[in-house]
């Protein structure tokens, strides 16, 4: 698959899950719960012990049924290791040119972290496939709407602090998708399944509404 195809698949639901756990077993269980709940795109944070092994296992077992990426990719070395492990996309809390170059060298999309319009423009200049707005808790949907009025070409992914209630507001403001960690995965399997079903239904509903001025809407490749 080409980078744009992977990006579109990773963001198709309007949400990608973030798995950040204290142990490999906990990460595997969380990923299984999210995937069983209907989430089709998730990243395993490299802060998780044996994260790359988890990426390899999930990618091998799921094939094209889900898009598995690596998160908290901070440098070229970890980017290359994540690609070798089978990560389909790379996510970072920061903007590092070498991470983007490494991912692109091997056909893997990269979503670097940004927090200002200046960083957004720089990331676009470096060829970023989408922009992780981090932390989203430091901003608001209205802030994003204002920024996108000037930068409608920026595919933004608010992450950290996004909830089931606020996710539709971010999408309505022009975000192409949101990243959610514990806000989505906390609780037992039934709780997560109900939360995921509600989230996906609400995101699907807002995605069918006409975008606001300055809001580019869902990523379409």
PDB file of C-alpha atoms in Angstrom:
ATOM      1  CA  UNK A   1       0.000   0.000   0.000  1.00  0.00           C
ATOM      2  CA  UNK A   2       1.108   3.561  -0.678  1.00  0.00           C
ATOM      3  CA  UNK A   3       1.566   5.986   2.208  1.00  0.00           C
ATOM      4  CA  UNK A   4      -1.625   7.857   1.418  1.00  0.00           C
ATOM      5  CA  UNK A   5      -3.576   4.587   1.375  1.00  0.00           C
ATOM      6  CA  UNK A   6      -2.218   3.593   4.774  1.00  0.00           C
ATOM      7  CA  UNK A   7      -2.985   7.051   6.148  1.00  0.00           C
ATOM      8  CA  UNK A   8      -6.535   6.914   4.870  1.00  0.00           C
ATOM      9  CA  UNK A   9      -7.045   3.440   6.371  1.00  0.00           C
ATOM     10  CA  UNK A  10      -5.513   4.460   9.705  1.00  0.00           C
ATOM     11  CA  UNK A  11      -7.816   7.473  10.025  1.00  0.00           C
ATOM     12  CA  UNK A  12     -10.925   6.075   8.343  1.00  0.00           C
ATOM     13  CA  UNK A  13     -12.953   5.764  11.560  1.00  0.00           C
ATOM     14  CA  UNK A  14     -12.048   9.252  12.722  1.00  0.00           C
ATOM     15  CA  UNK A  15     -10.202   7.811  15.723  1.00  0.00           C
ATOM     16  CA  UNK A  16      -7.052   5.829  16.411  1.00  0.00           C
ATOM     17  CA  UNK A  17      -6.453   4.249  19.795  1.00  0.00           C
ATOM     18  CA  UNK A  18      -3.280   4.717  21.827  1.00  0.00           C
ATOM     19  CA  UNK A  19      -2.047   1.771  23.872  1.00  0.00           C
ATOM     20  CA  UNK A  20       0.419   2.785  26.574  1.00  0.00           C
ATOM     21  CA  UNK A  21       0.846   0.144  29.269  1.00  0.00           C
ATOM     22  CA  UNK A  22       3.176  -0.883  32.070  1.00  0.00           C
ATOM     23  CA  UNK A  23       3.686  -4.419  30.732  1.00  0.00           C
ATOM     24  CA  UNK A  24       3.585  -6.315  27.442  1.00  0.00           C
ATOM     25  CA  UNK A  25       0.715  -8.496  28.666  1.00  0.00           C
ATOM     26  CA  UNK A  26      -1.325  -5.472  29.677  1.00  0.00           C
ATOM     27  CA  UNK A  27      -0.715  -3.850  26.303  1.00  0.00           C
ATOM     28  CA  UNK A  28      -1.760  -7.009  24.461  1.00  0.00           C
ATOM     29  CA  UNK A  29      -4.938  -7.296  26.522  1.00  0.00           C
ATOM     30  CA  UNK A  30      -5.818  -3.634  25.965  1.00  0.00           C
ATOM     31  CA  UNK A  31      -5.228  -3.913  22.231  1.00  0.00           C
ATOM     32  CA  UNK A  32      -7.379  -7.045  22.063  1.00  0.00           C
ATOM     33  CA  UNK A  33     -10.189  -5.301  23.951  1.00  0.00           C
ATOM     34  CA  UNK A  34     -10.101  -2.272  21.635  1.00  0.00           C
ATOM     35  CA  UNK A  35      -9.983  -4.355  18.475  1.00  0.00           C
ATOM     36  CA  UNK A  36     -12.826  -6.558  19.699  1.00  0.00           C
ATOM     37  CA  UNK A  37     -14.807  -3.366  20.388  1.00  0.00           C
ATOM     38  CA  UNK A  38     -14.558  -2.425  16.720  1.00  0.00           C
ATOM     39  CA  UNK A  39     -11.571  -0.064  16.680  1.00  0.00           C
ATOM     40  CA  UNK A  40      -9.534  -0.754  13.539  1.00  0.00           C
ATOM     41  CA  UNK A  41      -6.519   1.505  14.055  1.00  0.00           C
ATOM     42  CA  UNK A  42      -4.216   1.717  17.053  1.00  0.00           C
ATOM     43  CA  UNK A  43      -0.671   2.577  18.019  1.00  0.00           C
ATOM     44  CA  UNK A  44       1.503   0.831  20.564  1.00  0.00           C
ATOM     45  CA  UNK A  45       3.544   3.438  22.425  1.00  0.00           C
ATOM     46  CA  UNK A  46       7.253   2.671  22.535  1.00  0.00           C
ATOM     47  CA  UNK A  47       7.182   3.587  26.235  1.00  0.00           C
ATOM     48  CA  UNK A  48       5.517   0.189  26.718  1.00  0.00           C
ATOM     49  CA  UNK A  49       7.932  -2.652  27.568  1.00  0.00           C
ATOM     50  CA  UNK A  50       8.496  -4.917  24.523  1.00  0.00           C
ATOM     51  CA  UNK A  51       6.346  -2.580  22.443  1.00  0.00           C
ATOM     52  CA  UNK A  52       7.965  -3.633  19.179  1.00  0.00           C
ATOM     53  CA  UNK A  53       7.208  -7.288  19.897  1.00  0.00           C
ATOM     54  CA  UNK A  54       3.579  -6.312  20.432  1.00  0.00           C
ATOM     55  CA  UNK A  55       3.546  -4.447  17.103  1.00  0.00           C
ATOM     56  CA  UNK A  56       4.996  -7.474  15.308  1.00  0.00           C
ATOM     57  CA  UNK A  57       2.529  -9.896  16.872  1.00  0.00           C
ATOM     58  CA  UNK A  58      -0.534  -7.756  16.194  1.00  0.00           C
ATOM     59  CA  UNK A  59       0.496  -6.972  12.615  1.00  0.00           C
ATOM     60  CA  UNK A  60       1.141 -10.647  11.876  1.00  0.00           C
ATOM     61  CA  UNK A  61      -2.094 -11.866  13.473  1.00  0.00           C
ATOM     62  CA  UNK A  62      -4.430  -9.174  12.130  1.00  0.00           C
ATOM     63  CA  UNK A  63      -3.105  -8.655   8.616  1.00  0.00           C
ATOM     64  CA  UNK A  64      -5.326  -6.165   6.812  1.00  0.00           C
ATOM     65  CA  UNK A  65      -8.108  -6.350   9.419  1.00  0.00           C
ATOM     66  CA  UNK A  66      -6.531  -3.519  11.424  1.00  0.00           C
ATOM     67  CA  UNK A  67      -3.838  -0.880  11.020  1.00  0.00           C
ATOM     68  CA  UNK A  68      -1.184  -1.166  13.726  1.00  0.00           C
ATOM     69  CA  UNK A  69       1.299   1.647  14.272  1.00  0.00           C
ATOM     70  CA  UNK A  70       4.003   2.655  16.719  1.00  0.00           C
ATOM     71  CA  UNK A  71       3.740   5.699  18.968  1.00  0.00           C
ATOM     72  CA  UNK A  72       6.195   7.881  20.885  1.00  0.00           C
ATOM     73  CA  UNK A  73       8.736   7.473  18.086  1.00  0.00           C
ATOM     74  CA  UNK A  74      11.369  10.066  18.985  1.00  0.00           C
ATOM     75  CA  UNK A  75      14.296   9.498  16.624  1.00  0.00           C
ATOM     76  CA  UNK A  76      15.479   7.843  13.444  1.00  0.00           C
ATOM     77  CA  UNK A  77      16.754   4.734  15.235  1.00  0.00           C
ATOM     78  CA  UNK A  78      13.416   3.973  16.895  1.00  0.00           C
ATOM     79  CA  UNK A  79      11.606   4.826  13.661  1.00  0.00           C
ATOM     80  CA  UNK A  80      13.643   2.237  11.747  1.00  0.00           C
ATOM     81  CA  UNK A  81      13.117  -0.381  14.454  1.00  0.00           C
ATOM     82  CA  UNK A  82       9.367   0.278  14.425  1.00  0.00           C
ATOM     83  CA  UNK A  83       9.256  -0.100  10.643  1.00  0.00           C
ATOM     84  CA  UNK A  84      11.232  -3.349  10.866  1.00  0.00           C
ATOM     85  CA  UNK A  85       8.776  -4.567  13.516  1.00  0.00           C
ATOM     86  CA  UNK A  86       5.911  -4.086  11.068  1.00  0.00           C
ATOM     87  CA  UNK A  87       4.448  -0.740  12.160  1.00  0.00           C
ATOM     88  CA  UNK A  88       2.157   0.617   9.453  1.00  0.00           C
ATOM     89  CA  UNK A  89       2.414   4.227  10.686  1.00  0.00           C
ATOM     90  CA  UNK A  90       4.577   6.198  13.111  1.00  0.00           C
ATOM     91  CA  UNK A  91       3.380   8.770  15.642  1.00  0.00           C
ATOM     92  CA  UNK A  92       5.504  11.150  17.689  1.00  0.00           C
ATOM     93  CA  UNK A  93       4.786  13.768  20.370  1.00  0.00           C
ATOM     94  CA  UNK A  94       7.441  15.989  18.764  1.00  0.00           C
ATOM     95  CA  UNK A  95       8.509  17.215  15.344  1.00  0.00           C
ATOM     96  CA  UNK A  96      11.702  15.508  14.205  1.00  0.00           C
ATOM     97  CA  UNK A  97      12.749  15.660  10.551  1.00  0.00           C
ATOM     98  CA  UNK A  98      14.702  12.399  10.747  1.00  0.00           C
ATOM     99  CA  UNK A  99      11.684  10.450  11.981  1.00  0.00           C
ATOM    100  CA  UNK A 100       9.697  11.675   8.989  1.00  0.00           C
ATOM    101  CA  UNK A 101      12.529  10.935   6.553  1.00  0.00           C
ATOM    102  CA  UNK A 102      13.048   7.453   7.968  1.00  0.00           C
ATOM    103  CA  UNK A 103       9.387   6.527   7.799  1.00  0.00           C
ATOM    104  CA  UNK A 104       9.040   7.856   4.273  1.00  0.00           C
ATOM    105  CA  UNK A 105      12.205   6.103   3.133  1.00  0.00           C
ATOM    106  CA  UNK A 106      10.369   2.826   3.780  1.00  0.00           C
ATOM    107  CA  UNK A 107       6.915   3.914   2.657  1.00  0.00           C
ATOM    108  CA  UNK A 108       5.472   4.394   6.143  1.00  0.00           C
ATOM    109  CA  UNK A 109       3.371   7.499   6.978  1.00  0.00           C
ATOM    110  CA  UNK A 110       4.414   9.674   9.899  1.00  0.00           C
ATOM    111  CA  UNK A 111       2.213  11.797  12.170  1.00  0.00           C
ATOM    112  CA  UNK A 112       4.552  14.123  14.111  1.00  0.00           C
ATOM    113  CA  UNK A 113       3.543  16.175  17.133  1.00  0.00           C
ATOM    114  CA  UNK A 114       2.806  19.882  16.740  1.00  0.00           C
ATOM    115  CA  UNK A 115       1.345  22.531  19.021  1.00  0.00           C
ATOM    116  CA  UNK A 116       1.518  25.800  17.076  1.00  0.00           C
ATOM    117  CA  UNK A 117       0.722  27.029  13.564  1.00  0.00           C
ATOM    118  CA  UNK A 118       4.451  27.499  12.980  1.00  0.00           C
ATOM    119  CA  UNK A 119       5.124  23.856  13.808  1.00  0.00           C
ATOM    120  CA  UNK A 120       2.200  22.791  11.606  1.00  0.00           C
ATOM    121  CA  UNK A 121       3.652  24.607   8.602  1.00  0.00           C
ATOM    122  CA  UNK A 122       7.106  23.187   9.299  1.00  0.00           C
ATOM    123  CA  UNK A 123       5.696  19.660   9.531  1.00  0.00           C
ATOM    124  CA  UNK A 124       3.874  20.102   6.229  1.00  0.00           C
ATOM    125  CA  UNK A 125       7.090  21.345   4.625  1.00  0.00           C
ATOM    126  CA  UNK A 126       8.837  18.193   5.861  1.00  0.00           C
ATOM    127  CA  UNK A 127       6.136  16.060   4.245  1.00  0.00           C
ATOM    128  CA  UNK A 128       4.231  14.890   7.334  1.00  0.00           C
ATOM    129  CA  UNK A 129       1.212  12.770   6.417  1.00  0.00           C
ATOM    130  CA  UNK A 130      -0.915  14.148   9.266  1.00  0.00           C
ATOM    131  CA  UNK A 131      -0.238  16.351  12.281  1.00  0.00           C
ATOM    132  CA  UNK A 132      -0.707  15.190  15.856  1.00  0.00           C
ATOM    133  CA  UNK A 133      -1.919  18.178  17.880  1.00  0.00           C
ATOM    134  CA  UNK A 134      -0.316  17.444  21.245  1.00  0.00           C
ATOM    135  CA  UNK A 135      -1.479  17.885  23.853  1.00  0.00           C
ATOM    136  CA  UNK A 136      -5.002  18.654  22.693  1.00  0.00           C
ATOM    137  CA  UNK A 137      -5.900  19.500  26.288  1.00  0.00           C
ATOM    138  CA  UNK A 138      -3.893  22.718  25.891  1.00  0.00           C
ATOM    139  CA  UNK A 139      -6.164  23.831  23.035  1.00  0.00           C
ATOM    140  CA  UNK A 140      -9.833  23.731  22.089  1.00  0.00           C
ATOM    141  CA  UNK A 141     -11.955  22.911  19.045  1.00  0.00           C
ATOM    142  CA  UNK A 142     -12.580  26.631  18.526  1.00  0.00           C
ATOM    143  CA  UNK A 143      -8.807  27.243  18.486  1.00  0.00           C
ATOM    144  CA  UNK A 144      -8.391  24.550  15.839  1.00  0.00           C
ATOM    145  CA  UNK A 145     -11.206  26.023  13.770  1.00  0.00           C
ATOM    146  CA  UNK A 146      -9.459  29.401  13.820  1.00  0.00           C
ATOM    147  CA  UNK A 147      -6.118  27.877  12.820  1.00  0.00           C
ATOM    148  CA  UNK A 148      -7.658  25.867   9.994  1.00  0.00           C
ATOM    149  CA  UNK A 149      -9.237  29.006   8.592  1.00  0.00           C
ATOM    150  CA  UNK A 150      -5.650  30.031   7.764  1.00  0.00           C
ATOM    151  CA  UNK A 151      -4.262  26.511   7.192  1.00  0.00           C
ATOM    152  CA  UNK A 152      -7.133  24.503   5.661  1.00  0.00           C
ATOM    153  CA  UNK A 153      -4.613  22.103   4.119  1.00  0.00           C
ATOM    154  CA  UNK A 154      -3.423  20.861   7.530  1.00  0.00           C
ATOM    155  CA  UNK A 155      -4.686  17.348   8.435  1.00  0.00           C
ATOM    156  CA  UNK A 156      -4.792  17.628  12.242  1.00  0.00           C
ATOM    157  CA  UNK A 157      -5.136  14.831  14.808  1.00  0.00           C
ATOM    158  CA  UNK A 158      -5.938  16.171  18.305  1.00  0.00           C
ATOM    159  CA  UNK A 159      -4.510  13.777  20.894  1.00  0.00           C
ATOM    160  CA  UNK A 160      -4.294  13.654  24.699  1.00  0.00           C
ATOM    161  CA  UNK A 161      -7.320  14.886  26.576  1.00  0.00           C
ATOM    162  CA  UNK A 162      -9.888  14.004  23.908  1.00  0.00           C
ATOM    163  CA  UNK A 163     -13.016  12.315  25.283  1.00  0.00           C
ATOM    164  CA  UNK A 164     -16.077  10.641  23.795  1.00  0.00           C
ATOM    165  CA  UNK A 165     -17.973  13.881  24.369  1.00  0.00           C
ATOM    166  CA  UNK A 166     -15.353  16.205  22.890  1.00  0.00           C
ATOM    167  CA  UNK A 167     -14.260  14.026  19.959  1.00  0.00           C
ATOM    168  CA  UNK A 168     -17.225  15.031  17.750  1.00  0.00           C
ATOM    169  CA  UNK A 169     -16.501  18.703  18.528  1.00  0.00           C
ATOM    170  CA  UNK A 170     -12.917  18.293  17.297  1.00  0.00           C
ATOM    171  CA  UNK A 171     -14.097  16.602  14.094  1.00  0.00           C
ATOM    172  CA  UNK A 172     -16.711  19.305  13.547  1.00  0.00           C
ATOM    173  CA  UNK A 173     -13.948  21.904  13.972  1.00  0.00           C
ATOM    174  CA  UNK A 174     -11.995  20.296  11.128  1.00  0.00           C
ATOM    175  CA  UNK A 175      -9.836  17.575  12.680  1.00  0.00           C
ATOM    176  CA  UNK A 176      -9.419  14.577  10.381  1.00  0.00           C
ATOM    177  CA  UNK A 177      -9.348  12.186  13.343  1.00  0.00           C
ATOM    178  CA  UNK A 178      -8.605  12.091  17.063  1.00  0.00           C
ATOM    179  CA  UNK A 179      -6.229   9.994  19.134  1.00  0.00           C
ATOM    180  CA  UNK A 180      -7.529   8.503  22.370  1.00  0.00           C
ATOM    181  CA  UNK A 181      -5.786   6.486  25.065  1.00  0.00           C
ATOM    182  CA  UNK A 182      -7.207   5.696  28.488  1.00  0.00           C
ATOM    183  CA  UNK A 183     -10.216   7.881  27.663  1.00  0.00           C
ATOM    184  CA  UNK A 184     -11.232   5.076  25.312  1.00  0.00           C
ATOM    185  CA  UNK A 185      -9.678   1.909  26.754  1.00  0.00           C
ATOM    186  CA  UNK A 186     -10.302   2.250  30.503  1.00  0.00           C
ATOM    187  CA  UNK A 187     -12.665  -0.320  32.027  1.00  0.00           C
ATOM    188  CA  UNK A 188     -13.712  -3.901  31.356  1.00  0.00           C
ATOM    189  CA  UNK A 189     -14.500  -5.310  27.903  1.00  0.00           C
ATOM    190  CA  UNK A 190     -18.227  -4.498  28.070  1.00  0.00           C
ATOM    191  CA  UNK A 191     -17.539  -0.916  29.142  1.00  0.00           C
ATOM    192  CA  UNK A 192     -14.997  -0.399  26.366  1.00  0.00           C
ATOM    193  CA  UNK A 193     -17.295  -1.987  23.787  1.00  0.00           C
ATOM    194  CA  UNK A 194     -20.164   0.327  24.706  1.00  0.00           C
ATOM    195  CA  UNK A 195     -17.902   3.383  24.778  1.00  0.00           C
ATOM    196  CA  UNK A 196     -16.358   2.531  21.409  1.00  0.00           C
ATOM    197  CA  UNK A 197     -19.753   1.906  19.822  1.00  0.00           C
ATOM    198  CA  UNK A 198     -21.030   5.258  21.087  1.00  0.00           C
ATOM    199  CA  UNK A 199     -17.903   7.048  19.899  1.00  0.00           C
ATOM    200  CA  UNK A 200     -17.950   5.532  16.410  1.00  0.00           C
ATOM    201  CA  UNK A 201     -21.649   6.316  16.014  1.00  0.00           C
ATOM    202  CA  UNK A 202     -21.153   9.936  17.064  1.00  0.00           C
ATOM    203  CA  UNK A 203     -18.133  10.386  14.803  1.00  0.00           C
ATOM    204  CA  UNK A 204     -19.969   8.867  11.856  1.00  0.00           C
ATOM    205  CA  UNK A 205     -22.862  11.242  12.473  1.00  0.00           C
ATOM    206  CA  UNK A 206     -20.734  14.386  12.599  1.00  0.00           C
ATOM    207  CA  UNK A 207     -18.718  13.260   9.556  1.00  0.00           C
ATOM    208  CA  UNK A 208     -21.878  13.414   7.441  1.00  0.00           C
ATOM    209  CA  UNK A 209     -22.548  17.031   8.393  1.00  0.00           C
ATOM    210  CA  UNK A 210     -21.319  19.871   6.141  1.00  0.00           C
ATOM    211  CA  UNK A 211     -17.936  21.140   7.421  1.00  0.00           C
ATOM    212  CA  UNK A 212     -17.706  24.522   9.075  1.00  0.00           C
ATOM    213  CA  UNK A 213     -15.887  27.340   7.338  1.00  0.00           C
ATOM    214  CA  UNK A 214     -12.182  26.643   7.386  1.00  0.00           C
ATOM    215  CA  UNK A 215     -12.724  22.992   8.300  1.00  0.00           C
ATOM    216  CA  UNK A 216     -11.465  20.528   5.668  1.00  0.00           C
ATOM    217  CA  UNK A 217     -13.367  17.549   7.056  1.00  0.00           C
ATOM    218  CA  UNK A 218     -12.339  13.870   7.137  1.00  0.00           C
ATOM    219  CA  UNK A 219      -9.070  12.805   5.582  1.00  0.00           C
ATOM    220  CA  UNK A 220      -9.714  11.580   2.051  1.00  0.00           C
ATOM    221  CA  UNK A 221      -6.206  10.957   0.744  1.00  0.00           C
TER     222      UNK A 221
END
